[in-house]
Coordinates of C-alpha atoms and ligand atoms in Angstrom, one line a residue:
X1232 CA 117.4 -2.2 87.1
X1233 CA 116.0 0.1 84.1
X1234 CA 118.7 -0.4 81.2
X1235 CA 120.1 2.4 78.8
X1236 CA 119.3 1.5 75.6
X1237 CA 121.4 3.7 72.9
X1238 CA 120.8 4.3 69.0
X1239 CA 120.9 1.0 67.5
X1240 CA 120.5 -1.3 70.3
X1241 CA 117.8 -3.9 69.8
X1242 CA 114.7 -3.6 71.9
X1243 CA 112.3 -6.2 73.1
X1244 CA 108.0 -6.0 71.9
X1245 CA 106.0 -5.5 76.1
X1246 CA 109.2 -4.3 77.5
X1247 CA 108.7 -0.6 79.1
X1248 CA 110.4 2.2 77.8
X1249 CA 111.6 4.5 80.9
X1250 CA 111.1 8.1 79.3
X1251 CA 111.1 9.9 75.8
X1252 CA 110.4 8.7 72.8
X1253 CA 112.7 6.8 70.0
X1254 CA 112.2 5.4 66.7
X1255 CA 112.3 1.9 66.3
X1256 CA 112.2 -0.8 63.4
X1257 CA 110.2 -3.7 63.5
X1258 CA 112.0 -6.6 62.7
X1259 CA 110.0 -9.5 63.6
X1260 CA 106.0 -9.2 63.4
X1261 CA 102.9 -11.2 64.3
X1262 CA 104.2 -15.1 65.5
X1263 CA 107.8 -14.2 65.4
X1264 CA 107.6 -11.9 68.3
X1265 CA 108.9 -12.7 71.8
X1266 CA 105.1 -10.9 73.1
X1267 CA 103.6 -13.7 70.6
X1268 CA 106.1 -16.7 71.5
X1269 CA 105.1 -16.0 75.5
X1270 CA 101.4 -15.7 74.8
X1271 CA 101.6 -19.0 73.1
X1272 CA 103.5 -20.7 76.0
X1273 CA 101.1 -19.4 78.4
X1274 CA 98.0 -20.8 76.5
X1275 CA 100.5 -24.2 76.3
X1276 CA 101.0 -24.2 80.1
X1277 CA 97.3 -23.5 81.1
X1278 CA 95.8 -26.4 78.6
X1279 CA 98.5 -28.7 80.0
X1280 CA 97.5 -28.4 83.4
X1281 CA 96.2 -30.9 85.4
X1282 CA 92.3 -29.9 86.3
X1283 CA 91.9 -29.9 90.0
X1284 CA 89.3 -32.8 91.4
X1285 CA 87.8 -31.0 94.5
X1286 CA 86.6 -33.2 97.1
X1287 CA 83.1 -32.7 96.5
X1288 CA 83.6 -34.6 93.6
X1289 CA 85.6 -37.5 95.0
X1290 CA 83.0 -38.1 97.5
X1291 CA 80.5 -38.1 95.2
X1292 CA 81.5 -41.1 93.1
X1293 CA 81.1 -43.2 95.7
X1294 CA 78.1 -42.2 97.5
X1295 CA 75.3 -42.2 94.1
X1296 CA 76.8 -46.0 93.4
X1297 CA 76.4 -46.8 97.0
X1298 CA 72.7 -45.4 97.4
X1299 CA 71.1 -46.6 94.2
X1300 CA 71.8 -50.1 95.4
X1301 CA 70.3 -49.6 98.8
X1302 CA 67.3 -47.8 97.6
X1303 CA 66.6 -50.8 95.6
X1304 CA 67.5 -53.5 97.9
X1305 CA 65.2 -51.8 100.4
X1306 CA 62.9 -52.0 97.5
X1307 CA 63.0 -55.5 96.9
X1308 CA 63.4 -56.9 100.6
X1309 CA 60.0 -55.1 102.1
X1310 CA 58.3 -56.1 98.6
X1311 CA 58.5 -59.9 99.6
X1312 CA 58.9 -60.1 103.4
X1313 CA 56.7 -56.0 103.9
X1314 CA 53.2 -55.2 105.9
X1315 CA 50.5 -55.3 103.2
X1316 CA 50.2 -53.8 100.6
X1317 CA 53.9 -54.6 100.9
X1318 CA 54.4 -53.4 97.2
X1319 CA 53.6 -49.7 98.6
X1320 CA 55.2 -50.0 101.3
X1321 CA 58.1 -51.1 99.5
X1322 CA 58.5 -47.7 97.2
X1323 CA 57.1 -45.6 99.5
X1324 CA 60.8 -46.9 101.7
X1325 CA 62.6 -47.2 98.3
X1326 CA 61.3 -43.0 97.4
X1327 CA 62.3 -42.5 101.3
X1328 CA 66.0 -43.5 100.9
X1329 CA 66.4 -41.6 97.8
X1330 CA 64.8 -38.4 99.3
X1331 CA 67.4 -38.3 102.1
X1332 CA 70.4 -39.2 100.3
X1333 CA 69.4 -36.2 98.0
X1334 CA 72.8 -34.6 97.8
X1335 CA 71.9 -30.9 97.9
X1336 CA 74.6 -30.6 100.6
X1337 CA 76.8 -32.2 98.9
X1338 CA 76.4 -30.3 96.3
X1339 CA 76.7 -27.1 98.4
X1340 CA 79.6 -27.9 100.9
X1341 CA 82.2 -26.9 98.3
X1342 CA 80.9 -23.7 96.3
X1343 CA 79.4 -22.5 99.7
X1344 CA 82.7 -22.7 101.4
X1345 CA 84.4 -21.1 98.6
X1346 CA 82.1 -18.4 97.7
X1347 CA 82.4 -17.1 101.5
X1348 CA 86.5 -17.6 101.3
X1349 CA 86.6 -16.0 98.4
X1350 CA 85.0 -13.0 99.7
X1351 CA 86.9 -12.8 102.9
X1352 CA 90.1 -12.9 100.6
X1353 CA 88.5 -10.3 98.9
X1354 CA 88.5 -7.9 101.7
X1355 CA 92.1 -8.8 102.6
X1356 CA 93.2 -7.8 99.5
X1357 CA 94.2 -11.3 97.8
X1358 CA 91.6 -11.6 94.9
X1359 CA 90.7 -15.3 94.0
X1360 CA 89.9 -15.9 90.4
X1361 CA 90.3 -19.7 90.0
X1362 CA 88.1 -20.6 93.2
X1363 CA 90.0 -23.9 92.9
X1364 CA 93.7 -22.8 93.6
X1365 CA 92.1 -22.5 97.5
X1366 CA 91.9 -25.9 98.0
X1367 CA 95.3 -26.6 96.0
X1368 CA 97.4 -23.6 98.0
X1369 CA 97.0 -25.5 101.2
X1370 CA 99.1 -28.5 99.6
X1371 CA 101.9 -26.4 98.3
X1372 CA 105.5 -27.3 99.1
X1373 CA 107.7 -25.1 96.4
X1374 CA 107.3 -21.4 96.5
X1375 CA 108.4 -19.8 93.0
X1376 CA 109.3 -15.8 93.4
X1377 CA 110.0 -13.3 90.9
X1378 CA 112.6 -11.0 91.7
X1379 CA 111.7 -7.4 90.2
X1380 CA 109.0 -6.1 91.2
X1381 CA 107.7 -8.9 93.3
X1382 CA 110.4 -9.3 96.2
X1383 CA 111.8 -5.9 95.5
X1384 CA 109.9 -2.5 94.4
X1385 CA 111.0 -3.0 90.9
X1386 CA 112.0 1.0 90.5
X1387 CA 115.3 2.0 92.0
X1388 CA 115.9 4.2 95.1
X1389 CA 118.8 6.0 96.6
X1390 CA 120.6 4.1 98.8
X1391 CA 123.5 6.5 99.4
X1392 CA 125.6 9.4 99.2
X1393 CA 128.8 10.0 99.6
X1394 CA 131.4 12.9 100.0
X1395 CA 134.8 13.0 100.1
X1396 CA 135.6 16.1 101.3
X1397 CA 135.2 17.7 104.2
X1398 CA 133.9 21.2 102.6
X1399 CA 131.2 19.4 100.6
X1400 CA 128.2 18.1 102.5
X1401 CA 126.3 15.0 101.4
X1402 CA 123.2 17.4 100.5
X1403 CA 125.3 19.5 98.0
X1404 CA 126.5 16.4 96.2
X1405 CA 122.9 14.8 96.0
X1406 CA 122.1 18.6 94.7
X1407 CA 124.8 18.4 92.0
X1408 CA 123.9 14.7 90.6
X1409 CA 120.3 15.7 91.4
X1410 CA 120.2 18.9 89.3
X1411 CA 122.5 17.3 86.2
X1412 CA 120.1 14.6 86.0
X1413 CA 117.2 16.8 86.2
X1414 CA 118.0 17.0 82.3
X1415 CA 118.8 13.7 81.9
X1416 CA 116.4 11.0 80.3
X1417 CA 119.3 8.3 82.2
X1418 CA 117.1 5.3 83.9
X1419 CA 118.5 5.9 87.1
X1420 CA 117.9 9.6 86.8
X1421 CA 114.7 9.9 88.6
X1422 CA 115.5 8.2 91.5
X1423 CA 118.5 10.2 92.1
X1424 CA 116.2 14.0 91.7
X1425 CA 112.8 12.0 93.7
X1426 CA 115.5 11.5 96.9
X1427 CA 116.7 15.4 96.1
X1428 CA 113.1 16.4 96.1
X1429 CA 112.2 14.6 99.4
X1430 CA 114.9 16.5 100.8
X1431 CA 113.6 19.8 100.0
X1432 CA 117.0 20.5 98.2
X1433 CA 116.7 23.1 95.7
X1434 CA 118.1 22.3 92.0
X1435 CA 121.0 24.6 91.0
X1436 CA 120.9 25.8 86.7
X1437 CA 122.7 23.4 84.4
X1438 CA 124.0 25.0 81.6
X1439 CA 125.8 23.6 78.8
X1440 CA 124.3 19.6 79.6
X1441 CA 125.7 17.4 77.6
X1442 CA 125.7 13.4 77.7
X1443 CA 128.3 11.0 77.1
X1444 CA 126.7 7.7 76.0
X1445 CA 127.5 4.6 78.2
X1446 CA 129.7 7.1 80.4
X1447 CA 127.3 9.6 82.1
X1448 CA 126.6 13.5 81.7
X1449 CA 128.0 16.2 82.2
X1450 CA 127.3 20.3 82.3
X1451 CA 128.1 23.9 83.9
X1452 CA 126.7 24.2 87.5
X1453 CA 127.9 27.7 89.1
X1454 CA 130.4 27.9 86.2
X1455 CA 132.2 24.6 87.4
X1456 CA 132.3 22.0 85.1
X1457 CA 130.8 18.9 86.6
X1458 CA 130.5 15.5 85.7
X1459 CA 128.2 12.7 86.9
X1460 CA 128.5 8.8 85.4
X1461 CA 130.4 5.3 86.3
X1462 CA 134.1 4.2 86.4
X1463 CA 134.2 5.2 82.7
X1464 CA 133.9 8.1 83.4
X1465 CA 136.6 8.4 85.9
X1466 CA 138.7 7.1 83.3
X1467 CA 138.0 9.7 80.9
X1468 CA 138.9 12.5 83.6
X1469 CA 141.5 10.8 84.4
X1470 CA 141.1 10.5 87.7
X1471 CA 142.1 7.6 89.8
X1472 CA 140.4 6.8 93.5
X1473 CA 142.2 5.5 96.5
X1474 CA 142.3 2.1 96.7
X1475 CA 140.2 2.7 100.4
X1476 CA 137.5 4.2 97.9
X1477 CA 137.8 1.4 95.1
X1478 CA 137.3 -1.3 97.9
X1479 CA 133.7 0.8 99.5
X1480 CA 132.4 1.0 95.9
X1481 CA 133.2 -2.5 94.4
X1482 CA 131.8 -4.0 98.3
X1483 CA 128.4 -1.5 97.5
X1484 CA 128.4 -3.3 93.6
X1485 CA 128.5 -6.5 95.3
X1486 CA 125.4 -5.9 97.0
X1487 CA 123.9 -4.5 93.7
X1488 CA 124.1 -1.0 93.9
X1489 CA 124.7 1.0 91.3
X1490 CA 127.5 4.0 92.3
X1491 CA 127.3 7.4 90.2
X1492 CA 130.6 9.4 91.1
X1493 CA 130.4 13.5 90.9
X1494 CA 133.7 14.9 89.6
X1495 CA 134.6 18.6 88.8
X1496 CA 137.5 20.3 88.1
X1497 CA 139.4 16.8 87.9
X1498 CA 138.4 15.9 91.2
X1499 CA 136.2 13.0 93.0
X1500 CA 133.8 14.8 95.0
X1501 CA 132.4 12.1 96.4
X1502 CA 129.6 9.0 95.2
X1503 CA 125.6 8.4 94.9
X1504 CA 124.7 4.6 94.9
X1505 CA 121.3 3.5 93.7
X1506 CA 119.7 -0.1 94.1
X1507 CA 116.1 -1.3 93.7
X1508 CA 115.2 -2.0 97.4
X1509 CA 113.8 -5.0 98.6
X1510 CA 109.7 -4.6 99.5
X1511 CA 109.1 -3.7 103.9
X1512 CA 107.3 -6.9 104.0
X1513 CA 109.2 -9.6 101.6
X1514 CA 112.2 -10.5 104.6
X1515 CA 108.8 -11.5 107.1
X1516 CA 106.7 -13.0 104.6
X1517 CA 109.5 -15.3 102.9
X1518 CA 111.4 -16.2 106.4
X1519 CA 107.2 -17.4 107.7
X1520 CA 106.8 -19.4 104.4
X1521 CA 110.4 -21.2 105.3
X1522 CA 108.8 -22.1 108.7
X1523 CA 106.2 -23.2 107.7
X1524 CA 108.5 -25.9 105.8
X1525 CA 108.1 -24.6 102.4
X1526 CA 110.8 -24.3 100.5
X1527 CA 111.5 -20.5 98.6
X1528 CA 113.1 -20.2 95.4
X1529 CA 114.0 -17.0 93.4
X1530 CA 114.4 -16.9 89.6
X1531 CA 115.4 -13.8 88.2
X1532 CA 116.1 -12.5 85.0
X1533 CA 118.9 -10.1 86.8
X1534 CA 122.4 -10.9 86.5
X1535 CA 124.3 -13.1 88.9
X1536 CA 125.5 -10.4 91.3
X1537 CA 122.5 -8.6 91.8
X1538 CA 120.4 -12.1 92.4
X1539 CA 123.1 -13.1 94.9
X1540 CA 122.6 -10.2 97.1
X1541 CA 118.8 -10.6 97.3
X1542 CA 119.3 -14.0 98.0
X1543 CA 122.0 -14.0 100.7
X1544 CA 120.1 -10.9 102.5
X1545 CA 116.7 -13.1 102.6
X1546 CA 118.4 -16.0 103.3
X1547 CA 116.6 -18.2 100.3
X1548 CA 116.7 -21.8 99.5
X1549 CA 117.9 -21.3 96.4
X1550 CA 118.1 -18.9 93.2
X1551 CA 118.6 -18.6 89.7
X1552 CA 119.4 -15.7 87.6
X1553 CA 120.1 -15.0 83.7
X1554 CA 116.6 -16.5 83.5
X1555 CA 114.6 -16.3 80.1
X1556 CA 110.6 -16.2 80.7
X1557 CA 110.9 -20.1 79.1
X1558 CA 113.3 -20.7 81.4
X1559 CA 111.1 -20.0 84.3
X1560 CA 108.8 -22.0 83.0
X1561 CA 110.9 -24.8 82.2
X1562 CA 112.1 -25.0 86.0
X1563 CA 108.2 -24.8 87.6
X1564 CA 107.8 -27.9 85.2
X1565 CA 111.0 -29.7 86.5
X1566 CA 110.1 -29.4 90.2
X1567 CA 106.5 -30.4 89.3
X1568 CA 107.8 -33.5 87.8
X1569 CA 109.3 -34.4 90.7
X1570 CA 106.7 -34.3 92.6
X1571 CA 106.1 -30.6 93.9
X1572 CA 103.1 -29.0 94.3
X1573 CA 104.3 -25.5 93.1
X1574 CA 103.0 -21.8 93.7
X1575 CA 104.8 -19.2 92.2
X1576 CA 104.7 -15.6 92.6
X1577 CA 105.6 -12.8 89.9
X1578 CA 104.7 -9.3 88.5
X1579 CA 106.1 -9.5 84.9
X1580 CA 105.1 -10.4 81.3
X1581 CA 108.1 -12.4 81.9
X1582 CA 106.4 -14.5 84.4
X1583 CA 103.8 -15.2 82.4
X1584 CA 104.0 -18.7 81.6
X1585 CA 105.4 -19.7 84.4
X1586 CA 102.2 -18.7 86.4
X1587 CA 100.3 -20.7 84.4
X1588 CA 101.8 -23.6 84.6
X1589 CA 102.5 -23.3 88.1
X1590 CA 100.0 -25.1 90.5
X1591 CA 99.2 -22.1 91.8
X1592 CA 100.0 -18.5 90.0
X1593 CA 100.4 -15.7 92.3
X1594 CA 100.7 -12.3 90.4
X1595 CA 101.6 -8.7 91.8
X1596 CA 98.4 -6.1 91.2
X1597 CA 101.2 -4.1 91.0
X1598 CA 102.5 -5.8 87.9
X1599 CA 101.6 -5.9 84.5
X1600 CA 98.2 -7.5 82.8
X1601 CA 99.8 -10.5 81.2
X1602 CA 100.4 -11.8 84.6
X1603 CA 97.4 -11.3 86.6
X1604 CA 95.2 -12.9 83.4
X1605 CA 97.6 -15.9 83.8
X1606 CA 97.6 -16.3 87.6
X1607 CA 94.8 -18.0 89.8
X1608 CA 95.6 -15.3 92.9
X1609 CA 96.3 -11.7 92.7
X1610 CA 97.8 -9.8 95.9
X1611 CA 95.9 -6.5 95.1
X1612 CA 98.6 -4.6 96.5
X1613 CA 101.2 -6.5 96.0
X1614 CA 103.1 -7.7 99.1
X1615 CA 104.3 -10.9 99.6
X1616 CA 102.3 -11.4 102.8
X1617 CA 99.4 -12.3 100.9
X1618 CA 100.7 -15.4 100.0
X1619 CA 100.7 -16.2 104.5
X1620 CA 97.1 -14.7 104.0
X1621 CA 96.3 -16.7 100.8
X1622 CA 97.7 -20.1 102.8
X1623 CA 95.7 -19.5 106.1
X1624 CA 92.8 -18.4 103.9
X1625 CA 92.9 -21.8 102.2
X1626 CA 93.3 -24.1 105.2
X1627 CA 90.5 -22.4 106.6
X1628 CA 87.9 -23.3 103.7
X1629 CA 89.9 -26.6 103.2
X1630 CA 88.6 -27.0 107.3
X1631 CA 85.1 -25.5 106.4
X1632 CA 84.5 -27.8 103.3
X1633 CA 85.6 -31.0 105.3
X1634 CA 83.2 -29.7 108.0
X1635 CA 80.4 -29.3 105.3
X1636 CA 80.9 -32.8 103.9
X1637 CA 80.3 -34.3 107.6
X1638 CA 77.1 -31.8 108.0
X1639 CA 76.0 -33.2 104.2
X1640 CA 76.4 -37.0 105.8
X1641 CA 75.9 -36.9 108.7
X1642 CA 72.1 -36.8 107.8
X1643 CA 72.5 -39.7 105.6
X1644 CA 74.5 -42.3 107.7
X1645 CA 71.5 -41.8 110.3
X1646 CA 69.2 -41.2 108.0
X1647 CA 70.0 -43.9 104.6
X1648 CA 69.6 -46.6 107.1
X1649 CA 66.2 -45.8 108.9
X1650 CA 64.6 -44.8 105.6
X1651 CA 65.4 -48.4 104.3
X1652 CA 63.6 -49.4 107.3
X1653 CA 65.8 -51.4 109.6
X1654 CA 63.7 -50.3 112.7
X1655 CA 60.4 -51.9 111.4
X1656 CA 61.6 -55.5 112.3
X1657 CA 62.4 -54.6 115.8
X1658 CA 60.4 -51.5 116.7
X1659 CA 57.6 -51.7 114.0
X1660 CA 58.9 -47.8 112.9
X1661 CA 59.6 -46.6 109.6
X1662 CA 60.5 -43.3 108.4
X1663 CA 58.0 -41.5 106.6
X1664 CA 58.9 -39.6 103.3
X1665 CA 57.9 -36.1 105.3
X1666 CA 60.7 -36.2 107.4
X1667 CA 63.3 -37.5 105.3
X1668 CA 62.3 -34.3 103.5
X1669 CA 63.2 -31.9 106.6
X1670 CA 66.3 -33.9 107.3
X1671 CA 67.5 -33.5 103.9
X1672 CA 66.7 -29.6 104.1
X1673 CA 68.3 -29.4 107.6
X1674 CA 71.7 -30.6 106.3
X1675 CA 71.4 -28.0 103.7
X1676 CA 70.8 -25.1 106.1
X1677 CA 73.5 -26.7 108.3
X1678 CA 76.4 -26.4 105.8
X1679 CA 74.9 -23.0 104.4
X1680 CA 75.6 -21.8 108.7
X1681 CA 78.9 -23.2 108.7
X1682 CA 80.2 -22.1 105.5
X1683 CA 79.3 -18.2 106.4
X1684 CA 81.3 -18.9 109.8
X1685 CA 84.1 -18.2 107.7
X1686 CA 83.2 -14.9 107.5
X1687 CA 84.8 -14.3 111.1
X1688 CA 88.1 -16.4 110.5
X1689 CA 91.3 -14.1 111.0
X1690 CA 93.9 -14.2 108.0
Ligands
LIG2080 MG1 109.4 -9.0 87.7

């Protein structure tokens, strides 16, 4: 939720200001900023982590050892025992082997089957910017999530309005908070006029507005004296709610709402509560990841109340809240250490760090710069069911780039052996050079076909 900031409260460097315009002092500059010290621990977190080996490369190691030797031991077998002139037909078998354990395939199976994934995620909306985080995601067991902004719509929304009595309708107290707060600069204002607006209510004149810091506003609406603003407020007006009213507010503050009462003329008229809902699609998307066995975790900057109620209405595995951006970080590192492979998900400046740290950094295109330069993914429109798409997105290549590796060796199992000339002793055969040049092309073209079958996978 936005907070009020009043004269002479301290603000924060890459923190947004709501509306208006104020005056502020710098007291910290360059290094000493919080903007500076997050920068840093992003840069920290992404030199610290581990560089992904993709398979490609594992393979790799042990095929150029294994096919020098043969090439050479094929070499040195047909020059003694060969046909003459057994020193030609030595290297031209020596040459053969080596041609058809090229490893253009090889070196093709991975970027092809990335390239084409990359694109398809493209067109789902999840943009891929370290091509290796595809064959990491697949391997994730921790999800990480942000809670402003990245389970919820980080901009609060009327949840609900009130009336308490029986000549007043709901519409004419959303009118009244809607038309005092029309003038109002109060972070909660504009969500409380948009809802007033959808509703085609039209705004009465506010004359006389006046605000009372940290208690709400008041002003003349149809020369009645109204006033808008929390249980201060009340206090001030002296007015004092059944306790059947006290226990509905305090159970909608439990779930995070905020609850604006409307008084005139010393009287409760009734209540607005405001909350930032959570996104359409964050219930399905988190409840799919938990089935899929991975474990969810929210960390929040929010205070405990409000974390609680996301959590206990998504049903997570776990939550932490009061959370400082090093703090976020700090925990991705823990569950790293013991032995998690960690993607994490987030919108804010905040989150920074820990997206760069995390195995995989998942950032909201809805969110803010900071976070999409320091994640590997971004979820263009910001919905949680991109990290579903990004998951079936990576099996997929992960699938396509095992497939390419056979295609790449197939060709050289068969091949390797024949081109060392194993068949002359019993069949008199040997492979000539020409066709371990088309075989060698042939595995190409055969991982270039699979890898665009990708195209047509369904995330
Ligand atoms: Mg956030």
């Amino acid at each position: 939720m936005p907070v009020e900031k009043n004269q002479g409260d301290p603000v924060t460097g890459g923190t947004l200001n709501g509306t208006g315009s104020f005056e502020m002092k710098a007291l910290r500059i360059g290094s000493d900023t919080l903007l500076a010290q997050i920068i840093d621990m992003v840069n920290k977190a992404s030199r610290s982590k581990a560089p992904i080996q993709n398979m490609a490369d594992r393979v790799a190691k042990f095929f150029v050892p294994i096919v020098v030797p043969i090439s050479i031991l094929s070499f040195a077998v047909w020059a003694i025992w060969g046909p003459e002139p057994s020193f030609v037909f030595a290297f031209a078998n020596a040459v053969t082997v080596l041609i058809i354990a090229c490893p253009c395939a090889l070196g093709l199976a991975t970027p092809m089957s990335i390239m084409v994934g990359t694109g398809k995620g493209a067109t789902a909306g999840v943009l891929i910017k370290e091509a290796k985080v595809l064959e990491e995601m697949e391997k994730v067991n921790v999800v990480v999530i942000d809670k402003t902004g990245t389970i919820t719509e980080g901009k609060p929304s009327l949840k609900s309005v009130k009336s308490f009595h029986s000549s007043i309708s709901e519409d004419k107290i959303l009118m009244l908070a809607a038309s005092l707060e029309s003038s109002s600069e109060h972070p909660l204002a504009e969500a409380i006029v948009r809802a007033a607006k959808t509703k085609n209510l039209s705004l009465s004149e506010v004359t006389n507005f006046e605000s009372i810091t940290g208690h709400g506003i008041t002003g003349m609406i149809d020369s009645k004296k109204v006033f808008i603003g929390n249980a201060k407020l009340l206090k001030d007006q002296g007015v004092t709610p059944d306790e059947s009213i006290l226990k509905e507010t305090e159970g909608r503050q439990s779930v995070s709402e905020t609850v604006i009462f409307i008084v005139a003329q010393l009287q409760l008229l009734g209540y607005i509560s405001v909350a930032d809902p959570i996104k359409a699609n964050s219930k399905t998307a988190i409840h799919e990841l938990q089935q899929q066995g991975l474990k969810v975790i929210m960390l929040t900057g929010d205070n405990k109340n409000t974390a609680k109620g996301v959590a206990d209405a998504l049903g997570l595995d776990g939550y932490e809240a009061e959370y400082l951006p090093v703090d976020k970080l700090n925990k991705v590192k823990e569950l790293q250490q013991g032995n998690k492979i960690v993607a994490m998900a987030g919108d804010g400046i905040n989150d920074a760090p820990a997206l760069a740290q995390a195995n995989v950094g998942i950032a909201m295109g809805t969110g803010t710069d900071a976070a999409i330069q320091s994640a590997g993914i971004t979820l263009v429109k910001g919905d949680l069911q991109g990290i579903i798409k990004a998951r079936k997105l990576s099996h997929a290549v992960i699938s396509n780039i095992k497939q390419n590796l056979f295609f790449a060796f197939v060709y050289n199992v068969i091949g390797i052996p024949l081109a060392a000339g194993v068949l002359y002793p019993f069949f008199g055969i040997f492979l000539s050079p020409m066709l371990a040049a088309l075989a060698m092309s042939l595995s190409s073209v055969s991982v270039i076909v699979n890898s665009l079958r990708l195209r047509t996978v369904k995330i």
